[in-house]
């Protein structure tokens, strides 16, 4: 199926709040949280959980999360890095022993890091939210238990991952009769709902200890991975001071490395050297500048971005206007 995105959307305005996601059902949940009196942090976590249900090929509690929160009262921006670390027993030397050099293959069991999303969701609500975890996760639980119609583009992405799902021992939970669900098909995920409930009842320990943690480690180790229960139990989110750049009078903020948000800031610094307003939107000249700016920014990200607790990341130099001019 060929997907074309040639249409234009008019600007949308709102007096009382706004939600934008890739899934209408998730957007609806975010809006309802705001209607109930929740704030942006409450809505964001509710949306993340809803997307986990409706777009498991895109996001989920088994992955990572990053949060940027603007406090309108204090006019400050705070950040949470909810990405997980590699297993303590995994090293470059260990990978070399296993015959892996240069780059870890994307589908290797050794590419799996500790899932940071569960802890990050809880930390986001504790630091910035106004609602309980139960209130925030209940809409996603209902979606998972009652079922939802799979969206067309999601169905397409789901189909791409069908082969990988069949390899794992529990892939059938995300398949129907051995196949990815089709657009419009009603899909349920009761086990994911149970995971959300465990998080509500037991907090972080409901995910990083006990039954769920043991299931994660049993599966990873059965495939030759070295992650342990201690790796999960020791996971912590980190509170970060966001990084920023000013693009033609507008401040743009991102989470610092190890996150990849710095890519956008480097690209904007490069673009600032050009007057892109002289080019027609989406013309060859316009797209060329956008693509090449991002290409250069991603090259730097691939080379420099890592865990700053382990290696030095020259964030200040990468974000300097002088560097962008060069």
CSV table of C-alpha atoms in Angstrom, one decimal:
chain,number,residue,atom,x,y,z
A,1,UNK,CA,0.0,0.0,0.0
A,2,UNK,CA,1.5,3.3,-1.1
A,3,UNK,CA,0.8,6.1,1.4
A,4,UNK,CA,0.8,9.7,0.2
A,5,UNK,CA,0.9,12.7,2.5
A,6,UNK,CA,0.2,15.6,0.1
A,7,UNK,CA,-2.7,17.2,2.0
A,8,UNK,CA,-2.4,20.4,4.1
A,9,UNK,CA,-3.9,21.0,7.5
A,10,UNK,CA,-5.3,24.3,8.6
A,11,UNK,CA,-4.0,25.7,11.9
A,12,UNK,CA,-5.9,24.5,14.9
A,13,UNK,CA,-6.6,26.8,17.8
A,14,UNK,CA,-7.8,26.1,21.4
A,15,UNK,CA,-8.6,28.1,24.5
A,16,UNK,CA,-8.3,25.3,27.1
A,17,UNK,CA,-5.6,22.8,25.9
A,18,UNK,CA,-4.6,20.8,23.0
A,19,UNK,CA,-3.4,17.2,22.3
A,20,UNK,CA,-1.6,16.0,19.2
A,21,UNK,CA,-0.8,12.3,18.7
A,22,UNK,CA,-0.6,9.8,15.8
A,23,UNK,CA,-3.7,8.0,17.0
A,24,UNK,CA,-7.2,9.5,17.4
A,25,UNK,CA,-8.1,7.2,20.3
A,26,UNK,CA,-5.0,8.3,22.2
A,27,UNK,CA,-5.7,12.0,21.5
A,28,UNK,CA,-9.2,11.5,22.8
A,29,UNK,CA,-7.8,10.0,26.1
A,30,UNK,CA,-5.5,12.9,26.5
A,31,UNK,CA,-8.3,15.4,26.0
A,32,UNK,CA,-10.5,13.6,28.5
A,33,UNK,CA,-7.7,13.7,31.1
A,34,UNK,CA,-7.4,17.5,30.6
A,35,UNK,CA,-11.2,17.8,30.9
A,36,UNK,CA,-11.1,16.0,34.2
A,37,UNK,CA,-8.7,18.7,35.5
A,38,UNK,CA,-5.4,16.9,34.8
A,39,UNK,CA,-2.4,18.8,33.4
A,40,UNK,CA,0.0,18.2,30.5
A,41,UNK,CA,2.0,15.7,32.5
A,42,UNK,CA,-1.0,13.6,33.4
A,43,UNK,CA,-2.3,13.7,29.8
A,44,UNK,CA,1.1,12.8,28.4
A,45,UNK,CA,1.5,9.6,30.5
A,46,UNK,CA,-2.1,8.6,29.7
A,47,UNK,CA,-1.4,9.1,26.0
A,48,UNK,CA,1.8,7.1,26.2
A,49,UNK,CA,0.0,4.2,27.7
A,50,UNK,CA,-2.8,4.5,25.2
A,51,UNK,CA,-0.3,4.5,22.3
A,52,UNK,CA,1.3,1.4,23.9
A,53,UNK,CA,-2.0,-0.3,23.4
A,54,UNK,CA,-3.0,1.1,20.0
A,55,UNK,CA,0.4,1.3,18.4
A,56,UNK,CA,2.6,-1.4,20.0
A,57,UNK,CA,4.9,-1.2,16.9
A,58,UNK,CA,5.8,2.4,17.8
A,59,UNK,CA,6.0,2.8,21.5
A,60,UNK,CA,5.6,1.0,24.8
A,61,UNK,CA,6.3,0.3,28.5
A,62,UNK,CA,9.1,-2.0,27.3
A,63,UNK,CA,11.0,1.0,25.9
A,64,UNK,CA,12.3,4.4,27.1
A,65,UNK,CA,10.8,7.8,27.7
A,66,UNK,CA,11.9,11.4,27.9
A,67,UNK,CA,10.0,14.3,29.4
A,68,UNK,CA,10.2,18.0,29.0
A,69,UNK,CA,7.8,19.9,31.2
A,70,UNK,CA,7.2,23.7,31.1
A,71,UNK,CA,5.9,25.1,34.4
A,72,UNK,CA,3.8,28.1,33.5
A,73,UNK,CA,3.8,29.4,37.1
A,74,UNK,CA,7.6,29.4,37.5
A,75,UNK,CA,8.3,29.9,33.7
A,76,UNK,CA,10.9,27.1,34.0
A,77,UNK,CA,11.5,23.9,31.9
A,78,UNK,CA,12.6,20.7,33.6
A,79,UNK,CA,13.5,17.4,32.1
A,80,UNK,CA,13.4,13.7,33.0
A,81,UNK,CA,15.6,11.1,31.2
A,82,UNK,CA,13.8,7.8,31.4
A,83,UNK,CA,16.1,5.8,29.2
A,84,UNK,CA,17.6,2.5,30.5
A,85,UNK,CA,21.2,1.5,30.6
A,86,UNK,CA,22.9,-1.6,29.2
A,87,UNK,CA,23.3,-4.7,31.4
A,88,UNK,CA,26.1,-4.3,33.9
A,89,UNK,CA,27.7,-7.5,32.6
A,90,UNK,CA,27.7,-6.4,29.0
A,91,UNK,CA,31.0,-4.8,27.7
A,92,UNK,CA,32.8,-4.3,24.5
A,93,UNK,CA,35.1,-7.1,25.4
A,94,UNK,CA,32.1,-9.4,26.1
A,95,UNK,CA,30.6,-8.5,22.7
A,96,UNK,CA,33.9,-9.2,21.0
A,97,UNK,CA,34.0,-12.6,22.6
A,98,UNK,CA,30.6,-13.2,21.0
A,99,UNK,CA,31.9,-12.2,17.6
A,100,UNK,CA,30.1,-8.8,17.6
A,101,UNK,CA,32.3,-5.9,16.6
A,102,UNK,CA,31.6,-2.4,15.3
A,103,UNK,CA,27.8,-2.2,15.7
A,104,UNK,CA,25.4,-4.3,17.7
A,105,UNK,CA,22.8,-5.7,15.2
A,106,UNK,CA,19.4,-4.0,15.8
A,107,UNK,CA,17.6,-7.2,16.5
A,108,UNK,CA,20.3,-8.7,18.7
A,109,UNK,CA,19.4,-9.6,22.3
A,110,UNK,CA,22.4,-7.5,23.3
A,111,UNK,CA,20.8,-4.4,21.8
A,112,UNK,CA,18.2,-4.5,24.6
A,113,UNK,CA,18.6,-2.0,27.4
A,114,UNK,CA,16.7,-1.8,30.7
A,115,UNK,CA,13.2,-0.5,29.9
A,116,UNK,CA,12.9,3.0,31.4
A,117,UNK,CA,9.4,3.9,30.5
A,118,UNK,CA,7.6,2.4,33.5
A,119,UNK,CA,9.7,4.3,36.0
A,120,UNK,CA,9.7,7.4,33.9
A,121,UNK,CA,5.9,7.5,33.7
A,122,UNK,CA,5.7,7.3,37.5
A,123,UNK,CA,8.4,9.9,38.0
A,124,UNK,CA,6.7,12.3,35.6
A,125,UNK,CA,3.5,12.1,37.6
A,126,UNK,CA,5.2,12.5,40.9
A,127,UNK,CA,7.3,15.5,39.8
A,128,UNK,CA,4.8,17.3,37.6
A,129,UNK,CA,1.4,15.6,37.6
A,130,UNK,CA,-1.8,16.2,39.6
A,131,UNK,CA,-3.6,12.9,39.1
A,132,UNK,CA,-2.9,9.4,40.4
A,133,UNK,CA,-1.4,6.6,38.4
A,134,UNK,CA,-4.6,4.7,38.6
A,135,UNK,CA,-6.6,7.6,37.1
A,136,UNK,CA,-4.0,8.1,34.3
A,137,UNK,CA,-3.6,4.4,33.3
A,138,UNK,CA,-7.3,3.3,33.6
A,139,UNK,CA,-8.3,4.6,30.1
A,140,UNK,CA,-5.5,2.6,28.4
A,141,UNK,CA,-6.4,-0.5,30.5
A,142,UNK,CA,-10.0,-0.2,29.2
A,143,UNK,CA,-8.8,0.1,25.6
A,144,UNK,CA,-6.6,-3.0,26.1
A,145,UNK,CA,-9.4,-5.1,27.7
A,146,UNK,CA,-12.4,-4.0,25.6
A,147,UNK,CA,-10.4,-3.8,22.3
A,148,UNK,CA,-9.9,-1.1,19.7
A,149,UNK,CA,-10.0,-0.9,15.9
A,150,UNK,CA,-6.5,-0.9,14.4
A,151,UNK,CA,-5.7,2.2,12.4
A,152,UNK,CA,-4.6,1.8,8.7
A,153,UNK,CA,-1.0,3.0,9.0
A,154,UNK,CA,-0.6,1.2,12.3
A,155,UNK,CA,-1.7,-2.0,10.6
A,156,UNK,CA,0.9,-1.5,7.9
A,157,UNK,CA,3.7,-1.1,10.4
A,158,UNK,CA,2.4,-4.1,12.4
A,159,UNK,CA,2.5,-6.2,9.2
A,160,UNK,CA,6.2,-5.2,8.7
A,161,UNK,CA,7.0,-6.6,12.2
A,162,UNK,CA,5.0,-9.8,11.8
A,163,UNK,CA,8.0,-11.9,11.0
A,164,UNK,CA,9.9,-10.7,14.1
A,165,UNK,CA,6.8,-11.4,16.3
A,166,UNK,CA,6.7,-15.0,15.1
A,167,UNK,CA,10.2,-15.6,16.3
A,168,UNK,CA,9.5,-14.8,20.0
A,169,UNK,CA,7.7,-17.3,22.2
A,170,UNK,CA,5.0,-14.7,23.1
A,171,UNK,CA,4.5,-13.1,19.7
A,172,UNK,CA,1.1,-14.6,19.3
A,173,UNK,CA,-0.2,-12.1,21.9
A,174,UNK,CA,0.2,-9.4,19.3
A,175,UNK,CA,-1.0,-11.5,16.4
A,176,UNK,CA,-4.4,-12.9,15.4
A,177,UNK,CA,-4.3,-16.5,14.0
A,178,UNK,CA,-0.6,-16.0,13.4
A,179,UNK,CA,-0.9,-12.7,11.4
A,180,UNK,CA,-0.8,-9.0,12.2
A,181,UNK,CA,-4.2,-7.4,12.5
A,182,UNK,CA,-5.7,-5.7,9.5
A,183,UNK,CA,-7.0,-2.1,9.4
A,184,UNK,CA,-10.3,-1.9,11.2
A,185,UNK,CA,-9.9,-5.2,13.0
A,186,UNK,CA,-10.6,-5.2,16.7
A,187,UNK,CA,-7.5,-6.0,18.8
A,188,UNK,CA,-7.3,-6.7,22.5
A,189,UNK,CA,-4.2,-7.1,24.8
A,190,UNK,CA,-5.3,-8.3,28.2
A,191,UNK,CA,-1.8,-9.1,29.3
A,192,UNK,CA,-0.7,-5.5,28.7
A,193,UNK,CA,-3.7,-4.4,30.8
A,194,UNK,CA,-2.5,-6.7,33.6
A,195,UNK,CA,1.0,-5.1,33.4
A,196,UNK,CA,-0.5,-1.6,33.8
A,197,UNK,CA,-2.5,-2.9,36.8
A,198,UNK,CA,0.6,-4.3,38.4
A,199,UNK,CA,2.2,-0.8,38.0
A,200,UNK,CA,-0.8,0.8,39.7
A,201,UNK,CA,-0.9,-1.7,42.6
A,202,UNK,CA,2.9,-2.0,43.3
A,203,UNK,CA,4.5,1.1,41.7
A,204,UNK,CA,7.9,0.6,40.2
A,205,UNK,CA,8.4,-2.7,42.0
A,206,UNK,CA,5.4,-4.0,40.1
A,207,UNK,CA,7.5,-3.8,36.9
A,208,UNK,CA,11.2,-3.9,38.0
A,209,UNK,CA,10.8,-6.7,40.5
A,210,UNK,CA,8.6,-9.8,40.9
A,211,UNK,CA,6.7,-11.6,38.1
A,212,UNK,CA,7.1,-9.1,35.3
A,213,UNK,CA,10.8,-8.6,35.9
A,214,UNK,CA,11.4,-12.3,36.1
A,215,UNK,CA,9.6,-12.8,32.8
A,216,UNK,CA,11.7,-10.2,31.1
A,217,UNK,CA,15.0,-11.7,32.4
A,218,UNK,CA,13.9,-15.3,31.7
A,219,UNK,CA,13.2,-14.4,28.0
A,220,UNK,CA,16.4,-12.3,27.5
A,221,UNK,CA,18.6,-14.9,29.1
A,222,UNK,CA,17.0,-17.7,27.1
A,223,UNK,CA,18.2,-15.9,24.0
A,224,UNK,CA,21.8,-15.5,25.3
A,225,UNK,CA,21.4,-12.1,26.9
A,226,UNK,CA,23.2,-11.1,30.0
A,227,UNK,CA,20.7,-8.8,31.7
A,228,UNK,CA,19.9,-9.7,35.3
A,229,UNK,CA,17.2,-8.9,37.8
A,230,UNK,CA,19.7,-6.6,39.5
A,231,UNK,CA,19.9,-4.5,36.3
A,232,UNK,CA,16.2,-4.0,36.4
A,233,UNK,CA,16.0,-3.4,40.2
A,234,UNK,CA,18.8,-0.8,40.0
A,235,UNK,CA,17.2,1.3,37.3
A,236,UNK,CA,16.6,5.0,38.0
A,237,UNK,CA,15.4,7.9,35.9
A,238,UNK,CA,17.6,11.0,36.0
A,239,UNK,CA,16.4,14.6,36.4
A,240,UNK,CA,18.1,16.7,33.7
A,241,UNK,CA,18.7,20.3,32.9
A,242,UNK,CA,17.4,20.7,29.4
A,243,UNK,CA,19.6,22.1,26.6
A,244,UNK,CA,18.5,24.7,24.1
A,245,UNK,CA,19.3,26.9,21.2
A,246,UNK,CA,17.7,30.0,19.8
A,247,UNK,CA,16.5,29.8,16.3
A,248,UNK,CA,15.7,33.3,14.9
A,249,UNK,CA,14.3,34.6,18.2
A,250,UNK,CA,12.6,31.4,19.3
A,251,UNK,CA,14.1,29.2,22.1
A,252,UNK,CA,13.9,25.4,21.5
A,253,UNK,CA,14.5,23.0,24.3
A,254,UNK,CA,15.6,19.3,24.3
A,255,UNK,CA,16.8,16.6,26.8
A,256,UNK,CA,20.6,16.5,26.7
A,257,UNK,CA,22.6,13.4,25.7
A,258,UNK,CA,22.3,10.5,25.9
A,259,UNK,CA,19.1,11.6,24.3
A,260,UNK,CA,19.1,12.5,20.6
A,261,UNK,CA,17.3,15.8,21.0
A,262,UNK,CA,20.5,17.6,20.4
A,263,UNK,CA,20.2,16.5,16.7
A,264,UNK,CA,17.3,18.9,16.2
A,265,UNK,CA,19.2,21.8,17.8
A,266,UNK,CA,22.3,21.3,15.7
A,267,UNK,CA,20.2,21.2,12.6
A,268,UNK,CA,18.4,24.4,13.5
A,269,UNK,CA,21.7,26.2,14.1
A,270,UNK,CA,22.8,25.2,10.6
A,271,UNK,CA,19.5,26.2,9.1
A,272,UNK,CA,19.7,29.6,10.7
A,273,UNK,CA,22.5,30.5,8.3
A,274,UNK,CA,20.0,30.4,5.4
A,275,UNK,CA,16.9,32.3,4.5
A,276,UNK,CA,14.6,29.4,3.8
A,277,UNK,CA,11.6,31.7,3.5
A,278,UNK,CA,12.7,32.6,0.0
A,279,UNK,CA,12.0,29.0,-1.1
A,280,UNK,CA,8.6,27.5,-1.8
A,281,UNK,CA,7.5,25.1,1.0
A,282,UNK,CA,8.5,21.5,0.1
A,283,UNK,CA,10.3,22.7,-3.1
A,284,UNK,CA,13.5,21.0,-4.0
A,285,UNK,CA,15.6,23.8,-2.6
A,286,UNK,CA,13.6,23.9,0.6
A,287,UNK,CA,13.8,20.2,1.2
A,288,UNK,CA,17.5,20.1,0.2
A,289,UNK,CA,18.4,22.5,3.1
A,290,UNK,CA,16.3,20.6,5.6
A,291,UNK,CA,17.7,17.2,4.6
A,292,UNK,CA,21.3,18.3,4.5
A,293,UNK,CA,21.1,20.1,7.8
A,294,UNK,CA,19.6,17.0,9.5
A,295,UNK,CA,22.2,14.8,7.7
A,296,UNK,CA,25.0,16.7,9.2
A,297,UNK,CA,23.4,16.9,12.6
A,298,UNK,CA,22.7,13.1,12.7
A,299,UNK,CA,26.3,12.5,11.7
A,300,UNK,CA,27.5,14.4,14.8
A,301,UNK,CA,24.9,12.6,17.0
A,302,UNK,CA,26.0,9.2,15.8
A,303,UNK,CA,29.6,10.1,16.5
A,304,UNK,CA,29.4,12.0,19.8
A,305,UNK,CA,26.2,11.1,21.7
A,306,UNK,CA,26.6,8.5,24.4
A,307,UNK,CA,26.1,8.3,28.2
A,308,UNK,CA,27.8,11.4,29.6
A,309,UNK,CA,28.4,9.5,32.9
A,310,UNK,CA,30.7,7.2,30.9
A,311,UNK,CA,32.3,9.4,28.2
A,312,UNK,CA,32.6,13.1,27.6
A,313,UNK,CA,30.0,14.5,25.2
A,314,UNK,CA,31.0,18.0,23.9
A,315,UNK,CA,27.4,19.3,24.1
A,316,UNK,CA,28.4,23.0,24.5
A,317,UNK,CA,30.7,22.9,21.4
A,318,UNK,CA,28.1,21.0,19.3
A,319,UNK,CA,25.5,23.7,20.1
A,320,UNK,CA,27.7,26.7,19.5
A,321,UNK,CA,26.7,29.0,16.6
A,322,UNK,CA,30.4,29.2,15.5
A,323,UNK,CA,30.4,25.4,15.0
A,324,UNK,CA,27.2,25.6,13.0
A,325,UNK,CA,28.7,28.3,10.7
A,326,UNK,CA,31.7,25.9,10.0
